[in-house]
Amino acid sequence: MQPMNTNTKEMQDDFTMAKQIESDSLLLNIPMMPDGYYIERQNCMSDIRDQLIALDGENHGGHLFIYGPCGSGKTTAISQCLRHLVQERGYFSRGGVLWIYIGNITRLQLFNLLMDTFIIVGISWKKHPQSLEEIAAQIKEYYAEHGDKCCALIVFDDVRDASYIKYLKLFIRSVIISSLTKAEIKSCHQSLSFPAQISYSETKQLIANYQLNQNLLMMEDSNSLIYRIFHKYEGFLLAIAIISAMHLNSENQCNTFLAEVEELDGKIETNTYGQNLDGIIYYSLNQFEDIPKLRFLFICIFKEDIISTKTISSIWQCDLEDAVSQLREFQRISFIKDMNEHSLQFRVHDMVVKSVERLTKQLSYPLSWKKLHWMMIQYYIQQCHGDLHLFPDDGYYYRHIIYHIIQAEEQQILQAIMENFSWMAAKVNIMGNVSFLIDDIQMAINFLKQNKKEVSFYEELLSLLHQYEPYFQQSDMNFMQVLLLCANANTVVMERALQTASKNFSGDTNHGPWYIAGRCGQEIYSNISPWISCKVIRAGFKDCNLFKCSSNDGEVLNLAYVIDNKSSNCQVMVTSYNTLETFCQLTLPGEDIYEVSISADGKFLAIASYISTHLQYCKGWTIYNTYTNEPLEIINESSVTSAHLCCKKLKFYSFSKHKLMILTISDDRKKIDMWAITGNRIEHTDNSILCSKSIECWQLISHSHNMQFWWRNYSRNQSYCNNPDSYTPECQIEVWHIKNWKRLRTIQIPAYIENQNNKWIPTNNFNTGCELLTAKCINGQHLRLILRYENVIGLLALSEVYQSTAMSCSEFIEKYQPIYYSDTDIMDMAVSDDGLYIALTVTWDCKIMVFRIQDGVIDSYTHVYCLEQVHRVIFIPASHNILTCNPDHFLTLHRYNLEANHFKWRFMDAYPLTNDKLRTDEISKERTLDSSHSFIKNVPVVIKMVKDEEDNRCKLKVYEGDTLQLVTDFTLNQSYDWCFIFDDLDTIFLIKWYRCSCTENSKQETSQHCHIAFVQLQNSKNQLQYQERIEKQLPDDTENVQLLQSFYRRSDGLFIFVLYVTVISIIT
């Protein structure tokens, strides 16, 4: 459903013009009312006018909530009042009136509607909001500055969800029309109760408007038609309006009508508000001829509130002019409303639809509810000659056909369309989102289960769509291609996907060509991937460490990063992870940026670069407001204004919901200061901590107002190392409460440990011991420290009492639990905010080791097999999701969820875990020679060239899918130096350079030549075949060859390889 009646650009243009021309054009989207059939509600119109006039005051706006039962005439009355005030009395001339229908919209639709509406009325966004709450915050800020410029009145009609009211009240002036009760709307102070009944005199006027027999109108006794209708329906406007249009021109007709309606009302169960329209609707329909009756019944089974006239004319199989003429008649008799001939849309009154549904379900009506839906389905089948995926997009069919099939209870048609992958591919392509297909499959499963039908295939398909949803969401992803690459081998889904692909493979440009490949072969550690999504931002290898992410309680994830550092085009960007929309972009030519930091709400960005002062070359931080791109003013301790904060480290800290602070560490790393952000200024708070030693590291402890920092109580000076027994190296950790600015505890732990008899004990030997590199305090049910001593990761339990602690050697041995010891360097370590997960990268490969903490101890571990080589791993704040960074020409961010369903964990059966133990299940005598990766239709494919050390054979292995399962194991005829694969191509290149000896015929002398060979392989259905070999001669004096880069130029189909050839230079 599209809540807006025209697209945003058209409405904005209309609304802008409306401010400049005559008063009747100030009414945008106001419901159009046919002349002569509506009455003015005298008993409530004056109150509504007074309240509307108050909203048009010079210096203030306001909000008016008008509530009353369905069918009481609220929309008509308010639109009449607005037309009178604007056209005849000149009100709302500064901003006009915009009418918006709400109905049964979702929160996402509400978000999009508000975004569009604010643009229409002239409000510009400083930053693209990511949620309804962000919209609210920005609009309040905007109105605080520009409230006098926002004069438009926004009318929201048919508001059904009370929780939406607070967002609709964001506008300076708004009217909210609803059938909700005042008790349900507690936030609206100014409200009017719309009368549920019309008066007796209004009933007479309404009936007279339809030119009923004047003799009947003159009758005033209790037996008159008007009197009987008025009292039977208790002044219910909609009922009386429909009756008035029936042309009951004789007393016999009136009596027959009332008798039949009374008899019918007793047969149908209803919970309609105070009234039963069923008999009236039944009698009125029987006055129609067959074609108009069928046309109206088709309208009533539509799934959407707002119906397109074009769609209706297609289903009615008539031209648009005929359809509009018929709809005008339906509006005249009050069956439909809000007909807009400009946008060609209309609505059927909710109460009328409900009555039709009851009539066609509970009575032996000639056209039952099921029959109507069946007829609509048959229309679509006939139009596309049974090929359901070939029906052209009419804006309705692909979105709602499954709903109609279920309403018709057509199990066979449902199963046929739910097993038609071509139809699914068409739906995903047209809707632009796989989530609509997921909803359809879930509806089908629920329906079939109710009818005790087998649903295993649909559940398998639904699980697959959920697991690989990020692949399907790619704009250029082919639905069938994803099924072929992601479905498991020997499953029904794969079998039918292959059947569909084979059927359409030959020359069907609408579908292919498709890369047909089933998943088979070796199963790697986890067959369920925790991979969620992949994002690419324009930042290269050198900028990888200048990347930070910030999340406000895990809801909105923003990325701050640097592009082209130190260059004339140096830029700092802040981008939404979800939308990849950049809402802050700062150009800082030539800046040498050292670090960036971003506040949790994404409003403030801190950039550290090297600046020159009169004393030294130091690190200075500039803080920007991302909404305005303007720097904040710094007021230092001496009350001197500066553009920079001169400090080593900086962190943002949320002191309270509306108060943000900054914590800094001085350049000498011996002082911590707190600064307050007030408006566009940053001022020192007089809160400082002085340390005698340089602070090594600090952190804000999650889920608390505490911070932790630590320093070394020793020096690495060589003189101490000569006599280690006389010196005990320790590190001191302090935990402070930030709000109270009070130290909570001090912990002294060994600075060095070493392994003696399989126990890690403190040592004072600088040469053989492992030095403490990282200490992270975890604040939870169990107080503990995660400690990294070079290549040893461990967990240290702390006492529950906050007190100063100096750990003895025996106490440390008892409480320190080593987790993992690596015989190679640990490249990176990250810990989740709550301390429940630890992620490690040991080498720059495609694997991450993750440990899980439960009840204060490490209980299990697993490996995350990543899509690409991992250079950095970080936890997304307030979540158990990790981001891995792979900087190449761009920065690729892969997101993994460590709480993925069925993710396999191995229990820790020994401490610490070592690489030898990890290799036990991974013993292999294969050595990797080279590897390459690409994306085939956004599905990752990795090739690896290996050499078996036992038989010296070389193999080429192909892995694909998010779990990188092995699909091809191909033995090569010789060894090669490099292998390459390219995006969206099934071509693999193997490259080797070598020397050969040959004899020159003229001189009969043997000489050496250097060659390079390019071998092209074709990867078809996971079967590798040699295709072509090309030899090129290199200079004879070549000493070495490096292959720097390769790429495929699509414009002319050319493969390009960039070589760096080292030549021996002979000086003569």
PDB file of C-alpha atoms in Angstrom, residues 232-432:
ATOM      1  CA  LYS A 232     -34.312   2.284  13.283  1.00  0.00           C
ATOM      2  CA  TYR A 233     -30.752   3.369  12.508  1.00  0.00           C
ATOM      3  CA  GLU A 234     -30.492   5.846  15.378  1.00  0.00           C
ATOM      4  CA  GLY A 235     -29.337   8.685  13.138  1.00  0.00           C
ATOM      5  CA  PHE A 236     -26.419   6.644  11.745  1.00  0.00           C
ATOM      6  CA  LEU A 237     -25.226   8.772   8.806  1.00  0.00           C
ATOM      7  CA  LEU A 238     -23.772   6.078   6.535  1.00  0.00           C
ATOM      8  CA  ALA A 239     -26.857   3.876   6.777  1.00  0.00           C
ATOM      9  CA  ILE A 240     -29.214   6.783   6.054  1.00  0.00           C
ATOM     10  CA  ALA A 241     -27.064   7.968   3.134  1.00  0.00           C
ATOM     11  CA  ILE A 242     -27.146   4.533   1.464  1.00  0.00           C
ATOM     12  CA  ILE A 243     -30.919   4.241   1.992  1.00  0.00           C
ATOM     13  CA  SER A 244     -31.448   7.733   0.564  1.00  0.00           C
ATOM     14  CA  ALA A 245     -29.813   6.658  -2.701  1.00  0.00           C
ATOM     15  CA  MET A 246     -32.194   3.700  -3.212  1.00  0.00           C
ATOM     16  CA  HIS A 247     -34.990   5.766  -4.816  1.00  0.00           C
ATOM     17  CA  LEU A 248     -37.769   4.362  -2.627  1.00  0.00           C
ATOM     18  CA  ASN A 249     -40.551   6.338  -4.318  1.00  0.00           C
ATOM     19  CA  SER A 250     -43.614   4.696  -2.821  1.00  0.00           C
ATOM     20  CA  GLU A 251     -44.827   3.727   0.612  1.00  0.00           C
ATOM     21  CA  ASN A 252     -45.062   0.074  -0.510  1.00  0.00           C
ATOM     22  CA  GLN A 253     -41.402   0.113  -1.562  1.00  0.00           C
ATOM     23  CA  CYS A 254     -40.463   1.603   1.802  1.00  0.00           C
ATOM     24  CA  ASN A 255     -42.392  -1.003   3.741  1.00  0.00           C
ATOM     25  CA  THR A 256     -40.970  -3.871   1.660  1.00  0.00           C
ATOM     26  CA  PHE A 257     -37.449  -2.560   2.164  1.00  0.00           C
ATOM     27  CA  LEU A 258     -37.781  -2.207   5.949  1.00  0.00           C
ATOM     28  CA  ALA A 259     -39.398  -5.644   6.327  1.00  0.00           C
ATOM     29  CA  GLU A 260     -36.711  -7.428   4.297  1.00  0.00           C
ATOM     30  CA  VAL A 261     -33.892  -5.637   6.100  1.00  0.00           C
ATOM     31  CA  GLU A 262     -35.334  -6.491   9.505  1.00  0.00           C
ATOM     32  CA  GLU A 263     -35.627 -10.154   8.551  1.00  0.00           C
ATOM     33  CA  LEU A 264     -32.094 -10.290   7.177  1.00  0.00           C
ATOM     34  CA  ASP A 265     -30.522  -8.517  10.160  1.00  0.00           C
ATOM     35  CA  GLY A 266     -31.581 -11.365  12.409  1.00  0.00           C
ATOM     36  CA  LYS A 267     -29.761 -13.966  10.292  1.00  0.00           C
ATOM     37  CA  ILE A 268     -26.262 -12.491  10.348  1.00  0.00           C
ATOM     38  CA  GLU A 269     -23.933 -12.340  13.315  1.00  0.00           C
ATOM     39  CA  THR A 270     -22.129  -9.019  13.591  1.00  0.00           C
ATOM     40  CA  ASN A 271     -20.107  -7.007  16.049  1.00  0.00           C
ATOM     41  CA  THR A 272     -20.389  -3.785  14.053  1.00  0.00           C
ATOM     42  CA  TYR A 273     -20.411  -0.588  16.095  1.00  0.00           C
ATOM     43  CA  GLY A 274     -24.008  -0.140  17.250  1.00  0.00           C
ATOM     44  CA  GLN A 275     -25.408  -0.666  13.775  1.00  0.00           C
ATOM     45  CA  ASN A 276     -25.885  -3.411  11.220  1.00  0.00           C
ATOM     46  CA  LEU A 277     -25.488  -2.343   7.590  1.00  0.00           C
ATOM     47  CA  ASP A 278     -25.781  -5.862   6.217  1.00  0.00           C
ATOM     48  CA  GLY A 279     -29.445  -5.729   5.335  1.00  0.00           C
ATOM     49  CA  ILE A 280     -29.109  -2.314   3.707  1.00  0.00           C
ATOM     50  CA  ILE A 281     -26.118  -3.441   1.623  1.00  0.00           C
ATOM     51  CA  TYR A 282     -27.931  -6.642   0.602  1.00  0.00           C
ATOM     52  CA  TYR A 283     -31.055  -4.783  -0.511  1.00  0.00           C
ATOM     53  CA  SER A 284     -29.035  -2.116  -2.314  1.00  0.00           C
ATOM     54  CA  LEU A 285     -26.938  -4.692  -4.207  1.00  0.00           C
ATOM     55  CA  ASN A 286     -30.082  -6.448  -5.389  1.00  0.00           C
ATOM     56  CA  GLN A 287     -31.108  -3.218  -7.110  1.00  0.00           C
ATOM     57  CA  PHE A 288     -27.983  -3.395  -9.276  1.00  0.00           C
ATOM     58  CA  GLU A 289     -27.817  -5.131 -12.597  1.00  0.00           C
ATOM     59  CA  ASP A 290     -25.432  -8.080 -12.805  1.00  0.00           C
ATOM     60  CA  ILE A 291     -22.357  -6.275 -14.190  1.00  0.00           C
ATOM     61  CA  PRO A 292     -22.324  -3.330 -11.720  1.00  0.00           C
ATOM     62  CA  LYS A 293     -23.005  -5.764  -8.867  1.00  0.00           C
ATOM     63  CA  LEU A 294     -20.093  -7.991  -9.837  1.00  0.00           C
ATOM     64  CA  ARG A 295     -17.862  -4.968 -10.283  1.00  0.00           C
ATOM     65  CA  PHE A 296     -18.598  -3.707  -6.795  1.00  0.00           C
ATOM     66  CA  LEU A 297     -18.100  -7.112  -5.200  1.00  0.00           C
ATOM     67  CA  PHE A 298     -14.663  -7.312  -6.827  1.00  0.00           C
ATOM     68  CA  ILE A 299     -13.755  -3.980  -5.210  1.00  0.00           C
ATOM     69  CA  CYS A 300     -14.647  -5.322  -1.784  1.00  0.00           C
ATOM     70  CA  ILE A 301     -12.214  -8.239  -1.879  1.00  0.00           C
ATOM     71  CA  PHE A 302      -9.164  -6.043  -2.513  1.00  0.00           C
ATOM     72  CA  LYS A 303      -6.392  -6.420   0.049  1.00  0.00           C
ATOM     73  CA  GLU A 304      -5.294  -2.773   0.033  1.00  0.00           C
ATOM     74  CA  ASP A 305      -7.114   0.218   1.499  1.00  0.00           C
ATOM     75  CA  ILE A 306      -6.308   2.553  -1.382  1.00  0.00           C
ATOM     76  CA  ILE A 307      -7.279   1.063  -4.741  1.00  0.00           C
ATOM     77  CA  SER A 308      -5.970   2.115  -8.134  1.00  0.00           C
ATOM     78  CA  THR A 309      -8.575   2.949 -10.735  1.00  0.00           C
ATOM     79  CA  LYS A 310      -6.292   1.555 -13.435  1.00  0.00           C
ATOM     80  CA  THR A 311      -6.024  -1.807 -11.675  1.00  0.00           C
ATOM     81  CA  ILE A 312      -9.812  -1.945 -11.289  1.00  0.00           C
ATOM     82  CA  SER A 313     -10.427  -1.137 -14.955  1.00  0.00           C
ATOM     83  CA  SER A 314      -8.061  -3.986 -15.878  1.00  0.00           C
ATOM     84  CA  ILE A 315      -9.921  -6.509 -13.703  1.00  0.00           C
ATOM     85  CA  TRP A 316     -13.319  -5.195 -14.827  1.00  0.00           C
ATOM     86  CA  GLN A 317     -12.022  -5.525 -18.425  1.00  0.00           C
ATOM     87  CA  CYS A 318     -13.268  -2.090 -19.402  1.00  0.00           C
ATOM     88  CA  ASP A 319     -11.642   1.172 -20.426  1.00  0.00           C
ATOM     89  CA  LEU A 320     -10.621   3.770 -17.862  1.00  0.00           C
ATOM     90  CA  GLU A 321     -13.432   6.186 -18.728  1.00  0.00           C
ATOM     91  CA  ASP A 322     -16.071   3.501 -18.148  1.00  0.00           C
ATOM     92  CA  ALA A 323     -14.443   2.551 -14.837  1.00  0.00           C
ATOM     93  CA  VAL A 324     -14.412   6.159 -13.594  1.00  0.00           C
ATOM     94  CA  SER A 325     -18.070   6.589 -14.545  1.00  0.00           C
ATOM     95  CA  GLN A 326     -19.032   3.438 -12.622  1.00  0.00           C
ATOM     96  CA  LEU A 327     -16.993   4.532  -9.589  1.00  0.00           C
ATOM     97  CA  ARG A 328     -18.741   7.923  -9.545  1.00  0.00           C
ATOM     98  CA  GLU A 329     -22.042   6.075  -9.218  1.00  0.00           C
ATOM     99  CA  PHE A 330     -20.684   3.961  -6.364  1.00  0.00           C
ATOM    100  CA  GLN A 331     -19.559   7.147  -4.650  1.00  0.00           C
ATOM    101  CA  ARG A 332     -22.961   8.738  -5.126  1.00  0.00           C
ATOM    102  CA  ILE A 333     -24.574   5.932  -3.155  1.00  0.00           C
ATOM    103  CA  SER A 334     -21.838   6.114  -0.456  1.00  0.00           C
ATOM    104  CA  PHE A 335     -20.274   2.702  -1.192  1.00  0.00           C
ATOM    105  CA  ILE A 336     -16.869   4.214  -1.877  1.00  0.00           C
ATOM    106  CA  LYS A 337     -15.238   7.439  -0.711  1.00  0.00           C
ATOM    107  CA  ASP A 338     -12.191   9.676  -1.114  1.00  0.00           C
ATOM    108  CA  MET A 339     -12.286   9.231  -4.872  1.00  0.00           C
ATOM    109  CA  ASN A 340      -9.510  11.271  -6.455  1.00  0.00           C
ATOM    110  CA  GLU A 341      -9.857  11.492 -10.224  1.00  0.00           C
ATOM    111  CA  HIS A 342      -6.509  13.273 -10.479  1.00  0.00           C
ATOM    112  CA  SER A 343      -4.483  10.435  -8.924  1.00  0.00           C
ATOM    113  CA  LEU A 344      -7.010   7.779 -10.031  1.00  0.00           C
ATOM    114  CA  GLN A 345      -7.404   6.260  -6.574  1.00  0.00           C
ATOM    115  CA  PHE A 346     -10.300   5.626  -4.185  1.00  0.00           C
ATOM    116  CA  ARG A 347     -11.278   3.743  -1.035  1.00  0.00           C
ATOM    117  CA  VAL A 348     -14.188   1.511  -0.083  1.00  0.00           C
ATOM    118  CA  HIS A 349     -15.764   2.303   3.257  1.00  0.00           C
ATOM    119  CA  ASP A 350     -14.544  -0.191   5.884  1.00  0.00           C
ATOM    120  CA  MET A 351     -18.030  -0.890   7.195  1.00  0.00           C
ATOM    121  CA  VAL A 352     -19.307  -1.616   3.688  1.00  0.00           C
ATOM    122  CA  VAL A 353     -16.475  -4.101   3.074  1.00  0.00           C
ATOM    123  CA  LYS A 354     -17.159  -5.886   6.359  1.00  0.00           C
ATOM    124  CA  SER A 355     -20.849  -6.165   5.521  1.00  0.00           C
ATOM    125  CA  VAL A 356     -20.106  -7.606   2.078  1.00  0.00           C
ATOM    126  CA  GLU A 357     -17.717 -10.134   3.627  1.00  0.00           C
ATOM    127  CA  ARG A 358     -20.368 -11.279   6.128  1.00  0.00           C
ATOM    128  CA  LEU A 359     -23.042 -11.473   3.431  1.00  0.00           C
ATOM    129  CA  THR A 360     -20.904 -13.561   1.099  1.00  0.00           C
ATOM    130  CA  LYS A 361     -19.678 -15.856   3.877  1.00  0.00           C
ATOM    131  CA  GLN A 362     -22.760 -16.405   6.059  1.00  0.00           C
ATOM    132  CA  LEU A 363     -25.609 -16.339   3.524  1.00  0.00           C
ATOM    133  CA  SER A 364     -26.233 -18.508   0.504  1.00  0.00           C
ATOM    134  CA  TYR A 365     -25.273 -15.554  -1.671  1.00  0.00           C
ATOM    135  CA  PRO A 366     -24.972 -16.308  -5.398  1.00  0.00           C
ATOM    136  CA  LEU A 367     -21.356 -15.076  -5.322  1.00  0.00           C
ATOM    137  CA  SER A 368     -19.691 -16.313  -2.156  1.00  0.00           C
ATOM    138  CA  TRP A 369     -16.529 -14.806  -0.662  1.00  0.00           C
ATOM    139  CA  LYS A 370     -14.510 -17.803  -1.888  1.00  0.00           C
ATOM    140  CA  LYS A 371     -16.095 -17.602  -5.348  1.00  0.00           C
ATOM    141  CA  LEU A 372     -15.171 -13.921  -5.716  1.00  0.00           C
ATOM    142  CA  HIS A 373     -11.521 -14.597  -4.918  1.00  0.00           C
ATOM    143  CA  TRP A 374     -11.576 -17.607  -7.256  1.00  0.00           C
ATOM    144  CA  MET A 375     -12.912 -15.412 -10.085  1.00  0.00           C
ATOM    145  CA  MET A 376     -10.105 -12.891  -9.563  1.00  0.00           C
ATOM    146  CA  ILE A 377      -7.531 -15.701  -9.686  1.00  0.00           C
ATOM    147  CA  GLN A 378      -9.070 -17.062 -12.881  1.00  0.00           C
ATOM    148  CA  TYR A 379      -8.897 -13.615 -14.453  1.00  0.00           C
ATOM    149  CA  TYR A 380      -5.131 -13.459 -13.845  1.00  0.00           C
ATOM    150  CA  ILE A 381      -4.599 -17.043 -15.072  1.00  0.00           C
ATOM    151  CA  GLN A 382      -6.488 -16.334 -18.299  1.00  0.00           C
ATOM    152  CA  GLN A 383      -4.623 -13.079 -18.907  1.00  0.00           C
ATOM    153  CA  CYS A 384      -1.210 -14.767 -18.759  1.00  0.00           C
ATOM    154  CA  HIS A 385      -2.394 -18.039 -20.374  1.00  0.00           C
ATOM    155  CA  GLY A 386      -1.425 -20.044 -17.305  1.00  0.00           C
ATOM    156  CA  ASP A 387       2.183 -18.738 -17.155  1.00  0.00           C
ATOM    157  CA  LEU A 388       1.773 -16.870 -13.880  1.00  0.00           C
ATOM    158  CA  HIS A 389       5.275 -15.377 -13.968  1.00  0.00           C
ATOM    159  CA  LEU A 390       4.575 -13.633 -17.278  1.00  0.00           C
ATOM    160  CA  PHE A 391       1.741 -11.393 -16.037  1.00  0.00           C
ATOM    161  CA  PRO A 392       2.787  -7.730 -16.436  1.00  0.00           C
ATOM    162  CA  ASP A 393       3.196  -5.736 -13.241  1.00  0.00           C
ATOM    163  CA  ASP A 394      -0.043  -3.872 -12.461  1.00  0.00           C
ATOM    164  CA  GLY A 395       1.060  -2.787  -8.978  1.00  0.00           C
ATOM    165  CA  TYR A 396      -1.187  -5.346  -7.281  1.00  0.00           C
ATOM    166  CA  TYR A 397      -0.936  -8.878  -8.695  1.00  0.00           C
ATOM    167  CA  TYR A 398       2.532  -9.897  -7.494  1.00  0.00           C
ATOM    168  CA  ARG A 399       1.996  -8.400  -4.075  1.00  0.00           C
ATOM    169  CA  HIS A 400      -1.358  -9.939  -3.201  1.00  0.00           C
ATOM    170  CA  ILE A 401      -2.207 -12.918  -5.436  1.00  0.00           C
ATOM    171  CA  ILE A 402      -1.231 -15.385  -2.676  1.00  0.00           C
ATOM    172  CA  TYR A 403      -3.716 -13.700  -0.315  1.00  0.00           C
ATOM    173  CA  HIS A 404      -6.517 -14.215  -2.854  1.00  0.00           C
ATOM    174  CA  ILE A 405      -5.536 -17.853  -3.487  1.00  0.00           C
ATOM    175  CA  ILE A 406      -5.709 -18.573   0.247  1.00  0.00           C
ATOM    176  CA  GLN A 407      -9.048 -16.764   0.586  1.00  0.00           C
ATOM    177  CA  ALA A 408     -10.342 -18.906  -2.274  1.00  0.00           C
ATOM    178  CA  GLU A 409      -8.960 -22.002  -0.493  1.00  0.00           C
ATOM    179  CA  GLU A 410      -7.387 -23.193  -3.738  1.00  0.00           C
ATOM    180  CA  GLN A 411      -4.751 -25.604  -2.399  1.00  0.00           C
ATOM    181  CA  GLN A 412      -3.622 -26.906  -5.787  1.00  0.00           C
ATOM    182  CA  ILE A 413      -3.111 -23.438  -7.263  1.00  0.00           C
ATOM    183  CA  LEU A 414      -1.301 -22.372  -4.088  1.00  0.00           C
ATOM    184  CA  GLN A 415       1.066 -25.336  -4.229  1.00  0.00           C
ATOM    185  CA  ALA A 416       1.669 -24.796  -7.957  1.00  0.00           C
ATOM    186  CA  ILE A 417       2.602 -21.135  -7.592  1.00  0.00           C
ATOM    187  CA  MET A 418       4.639 -21.734  -4.433  1.00  0.00           C
ATOM    188  CA  GLU A 419       6.726 -24.287  -6.329  1.00  0.00           C
ATOM    189  CA  ASN A 420       7.103 -22.056  -9.380  1.00  0.00           C
ATOM    190  CA  PHE A 421      10.581 -20.555  -9.054  1.00  0.00           C
ATOM    191  CA  SER A 422      10.066 -18.496 -12.195  1.00  0.00           C
ATOM    192  CA  TRP A 423       7.105 -16.745 -10.553  1.00  0.00           C
ATOM    193  CA  MET A 424       9.146 -16.195  -7.377  1.00  0.00           C
ATOM    194  CA  ALA A 425      12.004 -14.720  -9.407  1.00  0.00           C
ATOM    195  CA  ALA A 426       9.560 -12.351 -11.140  1.00  0.00           C
ATOM    196  CA  LYS A 427       8.046 -11.301  -7.815  1.00  0.00           C
ATOM    197  CA  VAL A 428      11.431 -10.599  -6.199  1.00  0.00           C
ATOM    198  CA  ASN A 429      12.524  -8.655  -9.271  1.00  0.00           C
ATOM    199  CA  ILE A 430       9.350  -6.539  -9.370  1.00  0.00           C
ATOM    200  CA  MET A 431       9.010  -5.978  -5.629  1.00  0.00           C
ATOM    201  CA  GLY A 432      12.724  -5.320  -5.244  1.00  0.00           C
TER     202      GLY A 432
END
